[in-house]
Coordinates of C-alpha atoms in Angstrom, one line a residue:
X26 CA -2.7 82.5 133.3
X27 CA -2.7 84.6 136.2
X28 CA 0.4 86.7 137.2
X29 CA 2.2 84.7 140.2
X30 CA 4.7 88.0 141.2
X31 CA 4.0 91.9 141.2
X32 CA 5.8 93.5 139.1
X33 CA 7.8 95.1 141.1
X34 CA 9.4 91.9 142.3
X35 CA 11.2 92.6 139.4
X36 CA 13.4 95.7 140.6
X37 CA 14.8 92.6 143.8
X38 CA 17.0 91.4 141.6
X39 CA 18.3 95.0 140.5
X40 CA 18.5 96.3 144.3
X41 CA 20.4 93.0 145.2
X42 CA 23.5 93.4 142.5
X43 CA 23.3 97.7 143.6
X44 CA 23.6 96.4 147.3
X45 CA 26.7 93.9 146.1
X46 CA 28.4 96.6 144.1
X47 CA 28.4 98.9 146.9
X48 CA 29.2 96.5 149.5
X49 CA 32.3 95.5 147.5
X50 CA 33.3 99.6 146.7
X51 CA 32.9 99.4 151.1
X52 CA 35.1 96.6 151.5
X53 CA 38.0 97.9 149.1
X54 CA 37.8 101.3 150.7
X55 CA 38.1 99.4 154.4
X56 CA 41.1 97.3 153.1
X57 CA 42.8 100.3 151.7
X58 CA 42.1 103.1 154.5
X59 CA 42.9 100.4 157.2
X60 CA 46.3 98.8 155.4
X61 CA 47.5 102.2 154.5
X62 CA 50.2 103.9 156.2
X63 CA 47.9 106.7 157.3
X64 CA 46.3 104.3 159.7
X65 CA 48.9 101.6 160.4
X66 CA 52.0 104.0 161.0
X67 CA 50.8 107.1 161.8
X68 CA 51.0 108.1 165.4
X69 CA 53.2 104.9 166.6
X70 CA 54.9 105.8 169.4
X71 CA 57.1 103.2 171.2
X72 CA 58.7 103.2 174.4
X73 CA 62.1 103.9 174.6
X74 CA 64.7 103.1 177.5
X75 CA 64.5 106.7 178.6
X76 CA 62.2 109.1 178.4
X77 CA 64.0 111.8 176.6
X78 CA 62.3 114.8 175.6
X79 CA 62.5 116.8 172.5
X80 CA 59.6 119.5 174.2
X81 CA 62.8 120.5 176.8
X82 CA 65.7 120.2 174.4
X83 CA 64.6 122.1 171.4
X84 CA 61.4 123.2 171.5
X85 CA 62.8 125.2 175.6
X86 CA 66.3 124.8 175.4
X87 CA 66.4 125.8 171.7
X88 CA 69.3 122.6 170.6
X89 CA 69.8 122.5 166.8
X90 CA 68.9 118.7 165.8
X91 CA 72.1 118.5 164.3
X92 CA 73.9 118.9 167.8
X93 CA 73.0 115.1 168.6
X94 CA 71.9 113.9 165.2
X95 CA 75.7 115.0 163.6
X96 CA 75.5 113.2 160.2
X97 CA 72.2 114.1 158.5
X98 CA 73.4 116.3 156.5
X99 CA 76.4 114.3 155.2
X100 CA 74.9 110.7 155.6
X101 CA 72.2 108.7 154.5
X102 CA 71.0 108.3 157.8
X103 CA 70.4 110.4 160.7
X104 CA 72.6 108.8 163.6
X105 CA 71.4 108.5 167.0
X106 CA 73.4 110.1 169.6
X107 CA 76.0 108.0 171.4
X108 CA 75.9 108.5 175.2
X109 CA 79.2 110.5 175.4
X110 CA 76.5 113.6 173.4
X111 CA 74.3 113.1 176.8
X112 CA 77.1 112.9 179.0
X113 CA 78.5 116.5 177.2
X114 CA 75.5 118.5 179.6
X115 CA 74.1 115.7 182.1
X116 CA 77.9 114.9 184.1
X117 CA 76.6 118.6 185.4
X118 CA 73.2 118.9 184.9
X119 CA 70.6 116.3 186.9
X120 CA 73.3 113.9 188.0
X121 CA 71.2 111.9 190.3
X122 CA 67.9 112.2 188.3
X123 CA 66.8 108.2 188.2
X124 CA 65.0 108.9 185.0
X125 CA 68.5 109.5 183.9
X126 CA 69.6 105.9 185.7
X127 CA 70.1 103.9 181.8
X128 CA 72.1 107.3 180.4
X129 CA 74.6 106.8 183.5
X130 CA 74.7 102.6 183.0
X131 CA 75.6 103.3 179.5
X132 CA 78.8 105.6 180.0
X133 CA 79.9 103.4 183.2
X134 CA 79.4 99.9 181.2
X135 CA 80.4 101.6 178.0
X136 CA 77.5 100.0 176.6
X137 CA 75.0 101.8 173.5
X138 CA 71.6 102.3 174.8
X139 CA 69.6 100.5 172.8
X140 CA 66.9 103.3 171.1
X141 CA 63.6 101.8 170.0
X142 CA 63.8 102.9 165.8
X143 CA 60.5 105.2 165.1
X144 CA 60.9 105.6 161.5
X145 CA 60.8 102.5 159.1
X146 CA 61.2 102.1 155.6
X147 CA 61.0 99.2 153.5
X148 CA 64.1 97.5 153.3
X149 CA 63.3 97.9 149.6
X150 CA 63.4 101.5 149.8
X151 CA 66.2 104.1 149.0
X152 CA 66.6 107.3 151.3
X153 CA 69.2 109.5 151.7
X154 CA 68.8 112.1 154.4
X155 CA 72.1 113.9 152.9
X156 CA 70.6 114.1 149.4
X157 CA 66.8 115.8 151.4
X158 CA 68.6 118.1 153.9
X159 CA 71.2 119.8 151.5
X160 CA 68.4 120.6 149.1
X161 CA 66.4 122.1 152.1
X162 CA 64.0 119.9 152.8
X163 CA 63.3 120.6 156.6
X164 CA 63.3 118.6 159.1
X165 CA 59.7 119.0 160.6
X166 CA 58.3 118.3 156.4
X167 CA 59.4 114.4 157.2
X168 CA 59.0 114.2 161.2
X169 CA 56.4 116.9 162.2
X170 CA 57.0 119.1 165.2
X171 CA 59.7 117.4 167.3
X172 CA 59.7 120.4 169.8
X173 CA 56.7 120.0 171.1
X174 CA 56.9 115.8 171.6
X175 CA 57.9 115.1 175.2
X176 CA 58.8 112.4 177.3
X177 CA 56.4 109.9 176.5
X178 CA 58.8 110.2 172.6
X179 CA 58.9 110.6 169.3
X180 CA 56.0 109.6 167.1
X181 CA 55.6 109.3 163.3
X182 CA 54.1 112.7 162.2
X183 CA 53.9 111.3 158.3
X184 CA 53.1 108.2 156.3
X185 CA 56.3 108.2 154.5
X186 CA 54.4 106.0 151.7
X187 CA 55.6 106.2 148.8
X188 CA 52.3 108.4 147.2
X189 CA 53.5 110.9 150.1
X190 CA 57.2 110.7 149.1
X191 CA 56.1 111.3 145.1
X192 CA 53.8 114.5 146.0
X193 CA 57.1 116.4 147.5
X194 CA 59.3 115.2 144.3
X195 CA 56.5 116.2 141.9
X196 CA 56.1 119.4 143.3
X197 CA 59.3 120.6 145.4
X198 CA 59.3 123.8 145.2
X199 CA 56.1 123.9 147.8
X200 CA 58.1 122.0 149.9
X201 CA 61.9 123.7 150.2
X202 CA 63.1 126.2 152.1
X203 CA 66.4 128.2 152.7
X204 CA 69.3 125.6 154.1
X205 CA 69.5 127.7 157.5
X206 CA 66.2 126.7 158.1
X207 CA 66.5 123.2 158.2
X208 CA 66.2 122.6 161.6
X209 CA 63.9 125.6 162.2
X210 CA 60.6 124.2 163.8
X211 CA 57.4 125.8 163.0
X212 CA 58.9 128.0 160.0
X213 CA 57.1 129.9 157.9
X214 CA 57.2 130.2 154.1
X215 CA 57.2 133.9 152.4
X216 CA 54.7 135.2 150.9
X217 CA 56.8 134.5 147.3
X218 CA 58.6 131.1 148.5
X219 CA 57.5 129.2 145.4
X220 CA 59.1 131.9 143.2
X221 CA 62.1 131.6 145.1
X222 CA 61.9 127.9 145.4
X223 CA 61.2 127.4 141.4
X224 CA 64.4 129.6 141.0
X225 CA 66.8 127.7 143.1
X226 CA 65.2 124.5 141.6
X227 CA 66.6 126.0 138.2
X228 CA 69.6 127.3 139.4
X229 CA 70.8 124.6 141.4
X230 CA 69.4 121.9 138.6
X231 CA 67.1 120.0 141.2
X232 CA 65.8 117.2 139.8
X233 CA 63.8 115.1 142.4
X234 CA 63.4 111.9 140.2
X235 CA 60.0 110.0 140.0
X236 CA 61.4 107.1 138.1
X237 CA 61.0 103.6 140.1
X238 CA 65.1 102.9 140.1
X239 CA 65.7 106.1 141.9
X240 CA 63.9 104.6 145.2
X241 CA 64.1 101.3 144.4
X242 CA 67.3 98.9 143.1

């Protein structure tokens, strides 16, 4: 009986489960690139009631963040400045400047202005910006270079997932730096900083935990 198919209709089969085995590897890598935080939270950037910016009060006026954010190093969170902090320099300074219209509302009404939150975690999700800052993790290792974000605002610099999170408590002592440096933006490490850093880690018995209670309870 003669042959009804080449033989090479026998490699179709063979090239259709290759093509399904690399459509699926394409399909998991597009779910998990495009439902990461590297692409979902990176870079957001929402509008806030006045268009404050960090470029002209730290990165040219040189303000330590810890003038208006006055609890991060005793708190879990870093509070937001209430409008008495803007009404310290701008009862002088730019009085009738109608960008600063919602600062002056605030302090007449004696009403908060409501800031648009940037950075979210899970409600799931333990941080302590106390327990990070006193161990001297700076602040521009979590939110990137604050000075140089103007008055369009503050953006998330840094997935905060939770392999990001693990990388710094795996490894800290690539991380640290000296506790006057906190708020220093675009520091430098020295030449010997993880020597340094592995010493403190041992002197001061730092311990970043990688267990799943630590984060999560």
């Amino acid at each position: 009986m003669s042959q009804l198919f080449p033989k090479k209709a026998n490699t179709l089969p063979l090239l259709s489960l290759g093509a399904s085995l690399l459509g699926g590897v394409f399909l998991v890598f597009l779910v998990w690139y495009y439902f990461s935080p590297e692409f979902k939270v990176v870079g957001y950037q929402p509008e806030q009631p006045v268009p404050y910016s960090h470029q002209t009060h730290v990165g040219k006026l040189g303000m330590d963040c810890r003038y208006c954010h006055t609890n991060v190093e005793n708190s879990k969170h870093a509070n937001v400045p209430a409008t008495e902090t803007c009404m310290t320099c701008h009862s002088q300074i730019k009085q009738n400047s109608p960008k600063l219209l919602p600062v002056r509302k605030s302090w007449a009404n004696n009403e908060p202005i409501e800031w648009t939150k940037v950075h979210h975690l899970p409600d799931y999700a333990h941080f302590s910006h106390a327990a990070h800052v006193d161990k001297g993790v700076g602040c521009e290792t979590c939110h990137g270079r604050i000075d140089k974000m103007g008055a369009e605002g503050v953006y998330q610099a840094e997935p905060l997932s939770m392999g990001w999170c693990l990388d710094c408590h795996r490894q800290p002592e690539k991380y640290l730096r000296p506790n006057d440096e906190i708020t220093t933006m675009g520091y430098t490490q020295p030449a010997n900083f993880i020597e340094r850093n592995l010493k403190r880690i041992r002197e001061e018995g730092i311990q970043p935990p990688t267990n799943c209670s630590a984060c999560h309870y």
